[in-house]
Short mmCIF file of C-alpha atoms in Angstrom, two decimals:
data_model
loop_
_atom_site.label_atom_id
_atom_site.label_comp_id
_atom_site.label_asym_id
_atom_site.label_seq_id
_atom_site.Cartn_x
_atom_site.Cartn_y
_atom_site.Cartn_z
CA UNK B 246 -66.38 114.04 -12.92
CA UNK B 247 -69.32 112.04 -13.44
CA UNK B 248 -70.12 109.60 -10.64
CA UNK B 249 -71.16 106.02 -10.37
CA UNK B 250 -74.32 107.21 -8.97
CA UNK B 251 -75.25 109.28 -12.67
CA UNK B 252 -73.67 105.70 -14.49
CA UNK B 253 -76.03 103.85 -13.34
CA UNK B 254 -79.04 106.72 -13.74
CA UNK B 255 -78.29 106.97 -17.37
CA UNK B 256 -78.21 103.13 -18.01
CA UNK B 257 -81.41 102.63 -16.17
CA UNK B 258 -83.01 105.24 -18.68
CA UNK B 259 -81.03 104.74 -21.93
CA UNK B 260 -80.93 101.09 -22.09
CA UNK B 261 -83.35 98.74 -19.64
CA UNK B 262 -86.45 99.21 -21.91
CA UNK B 263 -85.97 96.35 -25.04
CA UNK B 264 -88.91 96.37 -27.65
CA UNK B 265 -91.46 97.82 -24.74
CA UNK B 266 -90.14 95.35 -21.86
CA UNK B 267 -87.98 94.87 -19.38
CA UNK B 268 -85.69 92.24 -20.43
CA UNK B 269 -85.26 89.86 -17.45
CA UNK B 270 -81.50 88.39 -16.89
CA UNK B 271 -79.02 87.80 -14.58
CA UNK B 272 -75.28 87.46 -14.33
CA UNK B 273 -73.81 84.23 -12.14
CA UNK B 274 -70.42 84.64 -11.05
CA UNK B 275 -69.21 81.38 -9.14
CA UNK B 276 -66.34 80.53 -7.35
CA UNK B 277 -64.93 77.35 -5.02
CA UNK B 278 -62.84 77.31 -2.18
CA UNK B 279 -62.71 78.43 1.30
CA UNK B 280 -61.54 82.21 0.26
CA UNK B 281 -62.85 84.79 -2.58
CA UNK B 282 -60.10 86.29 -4.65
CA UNK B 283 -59.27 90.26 -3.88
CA UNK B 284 -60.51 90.42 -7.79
CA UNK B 285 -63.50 89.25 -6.75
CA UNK B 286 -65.27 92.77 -5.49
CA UNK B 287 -63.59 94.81 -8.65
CA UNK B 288 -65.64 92.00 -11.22
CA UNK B 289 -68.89 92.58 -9.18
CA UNK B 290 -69.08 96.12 -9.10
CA UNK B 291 -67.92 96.44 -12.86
CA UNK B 292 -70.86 94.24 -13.46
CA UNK B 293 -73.33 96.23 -11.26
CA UNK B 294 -72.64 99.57 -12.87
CA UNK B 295 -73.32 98.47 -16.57
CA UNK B 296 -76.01 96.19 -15.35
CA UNK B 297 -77.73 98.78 -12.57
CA UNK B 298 -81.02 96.46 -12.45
CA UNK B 299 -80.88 92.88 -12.86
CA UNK B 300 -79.79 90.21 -10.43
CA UNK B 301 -76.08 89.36 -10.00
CA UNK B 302 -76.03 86.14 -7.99
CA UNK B 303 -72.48 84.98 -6.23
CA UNK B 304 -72.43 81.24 -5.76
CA UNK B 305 -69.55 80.08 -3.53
CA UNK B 306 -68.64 78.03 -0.35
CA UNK B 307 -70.56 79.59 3.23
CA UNK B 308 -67.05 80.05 4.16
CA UNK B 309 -65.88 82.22 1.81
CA UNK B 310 -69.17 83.99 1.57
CA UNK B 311 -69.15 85.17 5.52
CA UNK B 312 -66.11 87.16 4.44
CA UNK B 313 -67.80 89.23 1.88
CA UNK B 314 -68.49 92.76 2.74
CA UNK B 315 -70.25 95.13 -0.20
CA UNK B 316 -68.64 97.91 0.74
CA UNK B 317 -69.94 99.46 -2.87
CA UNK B 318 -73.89 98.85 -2.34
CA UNK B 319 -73.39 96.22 -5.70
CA UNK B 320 -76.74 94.26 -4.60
CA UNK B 321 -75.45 90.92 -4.47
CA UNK B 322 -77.61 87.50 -4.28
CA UNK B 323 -75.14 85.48 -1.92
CA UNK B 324 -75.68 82.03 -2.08
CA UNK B 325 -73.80 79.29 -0.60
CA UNK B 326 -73.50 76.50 -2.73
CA UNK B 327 -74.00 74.24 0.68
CA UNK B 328 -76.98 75.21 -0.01
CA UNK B 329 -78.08 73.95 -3.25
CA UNK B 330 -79.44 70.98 -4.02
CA UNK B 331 -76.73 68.83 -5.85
CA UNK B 332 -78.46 66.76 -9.47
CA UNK B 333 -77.64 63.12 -10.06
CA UNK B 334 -75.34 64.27 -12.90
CA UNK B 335 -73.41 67.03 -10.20
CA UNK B 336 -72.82 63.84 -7.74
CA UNK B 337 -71.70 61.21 -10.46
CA UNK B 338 -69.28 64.16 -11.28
CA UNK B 339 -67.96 63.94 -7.99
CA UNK B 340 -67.71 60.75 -7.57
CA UNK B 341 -65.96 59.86 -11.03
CA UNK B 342 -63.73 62.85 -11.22
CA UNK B 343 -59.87 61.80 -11.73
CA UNK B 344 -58.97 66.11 -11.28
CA UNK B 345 -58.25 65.72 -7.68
CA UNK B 346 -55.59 63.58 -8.72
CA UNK B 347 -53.53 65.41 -11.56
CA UNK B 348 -54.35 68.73 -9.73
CA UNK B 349 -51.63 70.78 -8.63
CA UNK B 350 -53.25 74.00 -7.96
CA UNK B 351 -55.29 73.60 -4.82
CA UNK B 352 -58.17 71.88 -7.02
CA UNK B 353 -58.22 75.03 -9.49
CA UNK B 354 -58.69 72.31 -12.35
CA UNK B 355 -61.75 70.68 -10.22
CA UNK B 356 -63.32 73.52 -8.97
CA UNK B 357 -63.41 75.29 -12.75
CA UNK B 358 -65.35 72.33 -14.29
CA UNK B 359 -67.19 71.90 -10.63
CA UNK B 360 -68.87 75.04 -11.48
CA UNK B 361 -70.69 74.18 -14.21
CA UNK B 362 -72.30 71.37 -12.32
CA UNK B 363 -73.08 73.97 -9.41
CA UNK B 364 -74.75 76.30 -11.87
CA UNK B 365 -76.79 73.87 -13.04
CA UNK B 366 -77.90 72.51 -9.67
CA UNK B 367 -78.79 76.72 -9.56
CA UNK B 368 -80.61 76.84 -12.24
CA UNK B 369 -82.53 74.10 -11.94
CA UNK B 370 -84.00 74.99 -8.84
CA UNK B 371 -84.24 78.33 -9.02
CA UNK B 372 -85.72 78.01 -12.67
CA UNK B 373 -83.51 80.45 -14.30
CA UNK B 374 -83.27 81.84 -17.91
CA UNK B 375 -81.56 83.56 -19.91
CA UNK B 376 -78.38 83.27 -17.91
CA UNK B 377 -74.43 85.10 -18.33
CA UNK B 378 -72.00 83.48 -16.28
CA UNK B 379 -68.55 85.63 -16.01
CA UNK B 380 -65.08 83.93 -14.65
CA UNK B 381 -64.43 86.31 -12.03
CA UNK B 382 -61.26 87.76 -13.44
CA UNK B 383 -63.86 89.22 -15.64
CA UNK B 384 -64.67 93.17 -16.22
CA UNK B 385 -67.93 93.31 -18.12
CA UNK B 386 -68.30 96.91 -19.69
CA UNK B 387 -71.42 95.99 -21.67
CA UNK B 388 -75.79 96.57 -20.72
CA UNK B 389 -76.26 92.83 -21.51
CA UNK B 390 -80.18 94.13 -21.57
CA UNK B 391 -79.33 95.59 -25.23
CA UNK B 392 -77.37 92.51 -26.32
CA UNK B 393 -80.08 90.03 -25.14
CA UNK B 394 -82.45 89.91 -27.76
CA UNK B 395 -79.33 89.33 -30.07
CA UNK B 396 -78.26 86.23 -27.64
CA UNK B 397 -81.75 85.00 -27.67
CA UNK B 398 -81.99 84.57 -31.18
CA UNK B 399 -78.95 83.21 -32.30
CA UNK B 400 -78.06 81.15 -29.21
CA UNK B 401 -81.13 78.51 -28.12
CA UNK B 402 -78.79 76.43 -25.93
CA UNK B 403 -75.60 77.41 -24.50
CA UNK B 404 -72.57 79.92 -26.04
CA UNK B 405 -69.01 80.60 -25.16
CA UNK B 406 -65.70 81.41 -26.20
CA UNK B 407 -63.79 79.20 -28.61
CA UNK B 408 -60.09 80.14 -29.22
CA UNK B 409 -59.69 77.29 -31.32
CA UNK B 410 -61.68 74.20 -32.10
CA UNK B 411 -60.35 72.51 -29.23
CA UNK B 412 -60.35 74.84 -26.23
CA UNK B 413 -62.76 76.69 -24.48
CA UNK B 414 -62.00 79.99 -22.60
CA UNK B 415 -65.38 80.24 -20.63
CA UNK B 416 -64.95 83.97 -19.25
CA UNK B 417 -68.32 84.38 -20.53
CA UNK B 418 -70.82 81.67 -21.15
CA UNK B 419 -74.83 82.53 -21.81
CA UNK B 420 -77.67 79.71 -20.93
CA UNK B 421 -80.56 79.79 -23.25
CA UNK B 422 -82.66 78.16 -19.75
CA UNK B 423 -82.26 75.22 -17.29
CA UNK B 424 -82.98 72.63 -20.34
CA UNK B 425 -80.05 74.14 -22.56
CA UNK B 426 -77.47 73.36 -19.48
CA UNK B 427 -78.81 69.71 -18.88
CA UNK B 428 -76.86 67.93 -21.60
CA UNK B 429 -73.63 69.78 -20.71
CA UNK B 430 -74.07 68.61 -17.11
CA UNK B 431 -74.24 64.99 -18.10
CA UNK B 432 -71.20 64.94 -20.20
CA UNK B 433 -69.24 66.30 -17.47
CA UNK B 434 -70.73 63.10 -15.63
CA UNK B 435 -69.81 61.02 -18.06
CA UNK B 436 -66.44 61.70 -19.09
CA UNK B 437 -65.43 62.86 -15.52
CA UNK B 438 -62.84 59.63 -15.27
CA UNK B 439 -60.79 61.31 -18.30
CA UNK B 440 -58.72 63.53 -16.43
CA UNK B 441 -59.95 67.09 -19.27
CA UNK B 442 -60.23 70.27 -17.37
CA UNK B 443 -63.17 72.32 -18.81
CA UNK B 444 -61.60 73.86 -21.14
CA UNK B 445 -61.23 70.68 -23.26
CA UNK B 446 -64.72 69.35 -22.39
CA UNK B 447 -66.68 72.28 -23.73
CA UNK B 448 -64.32 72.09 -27.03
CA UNK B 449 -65.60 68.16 -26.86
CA UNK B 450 -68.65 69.00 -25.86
CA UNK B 451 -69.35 71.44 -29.26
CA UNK B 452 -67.74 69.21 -31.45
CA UNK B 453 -69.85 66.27 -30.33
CA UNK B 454 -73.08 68.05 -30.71
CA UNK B 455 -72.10 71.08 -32.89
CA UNK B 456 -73.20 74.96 -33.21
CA UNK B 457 -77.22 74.56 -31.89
CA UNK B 458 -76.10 73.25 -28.61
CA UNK B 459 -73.72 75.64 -27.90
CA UNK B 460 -72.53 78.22 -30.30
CA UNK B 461 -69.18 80.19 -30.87
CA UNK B 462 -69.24 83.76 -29.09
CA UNK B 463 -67.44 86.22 -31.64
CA UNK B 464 -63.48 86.98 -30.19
CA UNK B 465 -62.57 89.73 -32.73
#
C-alpha cells in the first residue's frame, strides 16, 4: 500500500514546477470560537497531502488553538486571530452587526461572515496573494499548484461557489491579492445592520458588482 510519505514525494515531483516556477500559494482555513471541530485535523491533513509544499495557515481564537496537536506532521501556520490587527471595515462590522441577535447557533451565523473580515485583516498584513480559503468541513483532493495559473487568469478579484444567483456556498473561495478582498470587506461593513448571513451577502455582493469582482467557480 502506498503511503502518505510516497503521496506527497510524487506530488512534489509531478506537479510543484508550473511553466519553470514554483507557483507560490497558500490555503487559509479559519474558524471562530473557543473549540476546533474534530473535522478540523481530517480537512488539514487532506489539504497537506495534495498540497505537500505550500503554506496552510489556521486562523482561529488562542483558545482553541492551544488545543491543537499535529499529530500528522501537516506543517501548520497557527495563528491566533487575537493576534491580528483588526481594519476599520473588520471593527464597523462588529460594531453594526444585527447576527448576534437572530443567531441561534452559538454565533455560527456571525462567526461565518466574521471570517471574511479576519482574512482580510490577514491578508493585509501579511501581504498575501493568490489565496484559497476552504470551510473546514472541506476535503480538498486537488495540487492547487496545477490549477493556479488557470485561477489567475480568469479570476483577477475574488471567486466562489454560486448555487444559484442568490446564495453563496463559500467552501472554497480564491483571492486574486489583498486589493481584490478590500471591497468585499467594506460591504460586509456596510450592510452589517441587515441581519444576511454570508451566504446572501456574497450573492449581493456579485450581483452588485458582477463577474470581474468575483466570479462563479464551476459546480458540475
Amino acid at each position: 500500500m502506498i503511503t502518505r510519505k510516497q503521496i506527497v514525494t510524487l506530488f512534489v515531483i509531478g506537479s510543484l514546477i508550473v511553466g519553470g516556477a514554483i507557483q507560490a500559494y497558500s490555503i487559509v482555513f479559519v474558524h471562530l470560537g473557543s473549540t476546533l471541530p474534530k473535522h478540523m485535523t481530517d480537512a488539514l491533513l487532506q489539504a497537506r497531502i495534495f498540497n505537500p509544499t505550500c503554506e496552510i495557515v489556521l486562523l482561529a481564537n488562542r483558545k482553541a488553538l492551544d488545543t491543537f496537536v499535529d499529530y500528522h506532521n501537516i506543517n501548520t501556520t497557527l495563528i491566533p486571530v487575537e493576534s491580528i490587527a483588526k481594519t476599520n471595515e473588520h471593527k464597523e462590522f462588529i460594531k453594526k452587526s444585527t447576527l448576534k441577535k437572530i443567531d441561534q447557533r452559538e454565533n455560527f451565523w456571525l462567526f461565518t461572515s466574521e471570517r471574511f473580515l479576519y482574512l482580510d485583516d490577514y491578508m493585509q498584513q501579511h501581504d498575501k496573494k493568490d489565496v484559497f480559503h476552504l470551510e473546514n468541513d472541506v476535503l480538498l483532493y486537488a495540487n492547487l499548484a496545477e490549477m493556479l495559473p488557470t485561477f489567475t487568469k480568469y479570476y483577477k478579484g475574488l471567486a466562489a461557489v454560486f448555487d444559484n444567483d442568490d446564495r453563496c456556498i463559500a467552501s472554497i473561495v480564491y483571492i486574486h491579492n489583498k486589493k481584490s478582498l478590500r471591497p468585499l470587506s467594506r460591504y460586509f461593513a456596510s450592510h452589517a445592520s441587515k441581519g444576511k448571513n454570508d451566504m446572501e451577502i456574497l450573492a449581493l455582493f456579485r450581483q452588485a458588482n458582477g463577474e470581474k469582482i468575483i466570479g462563479s467557480l464551476p459546480i458540475t
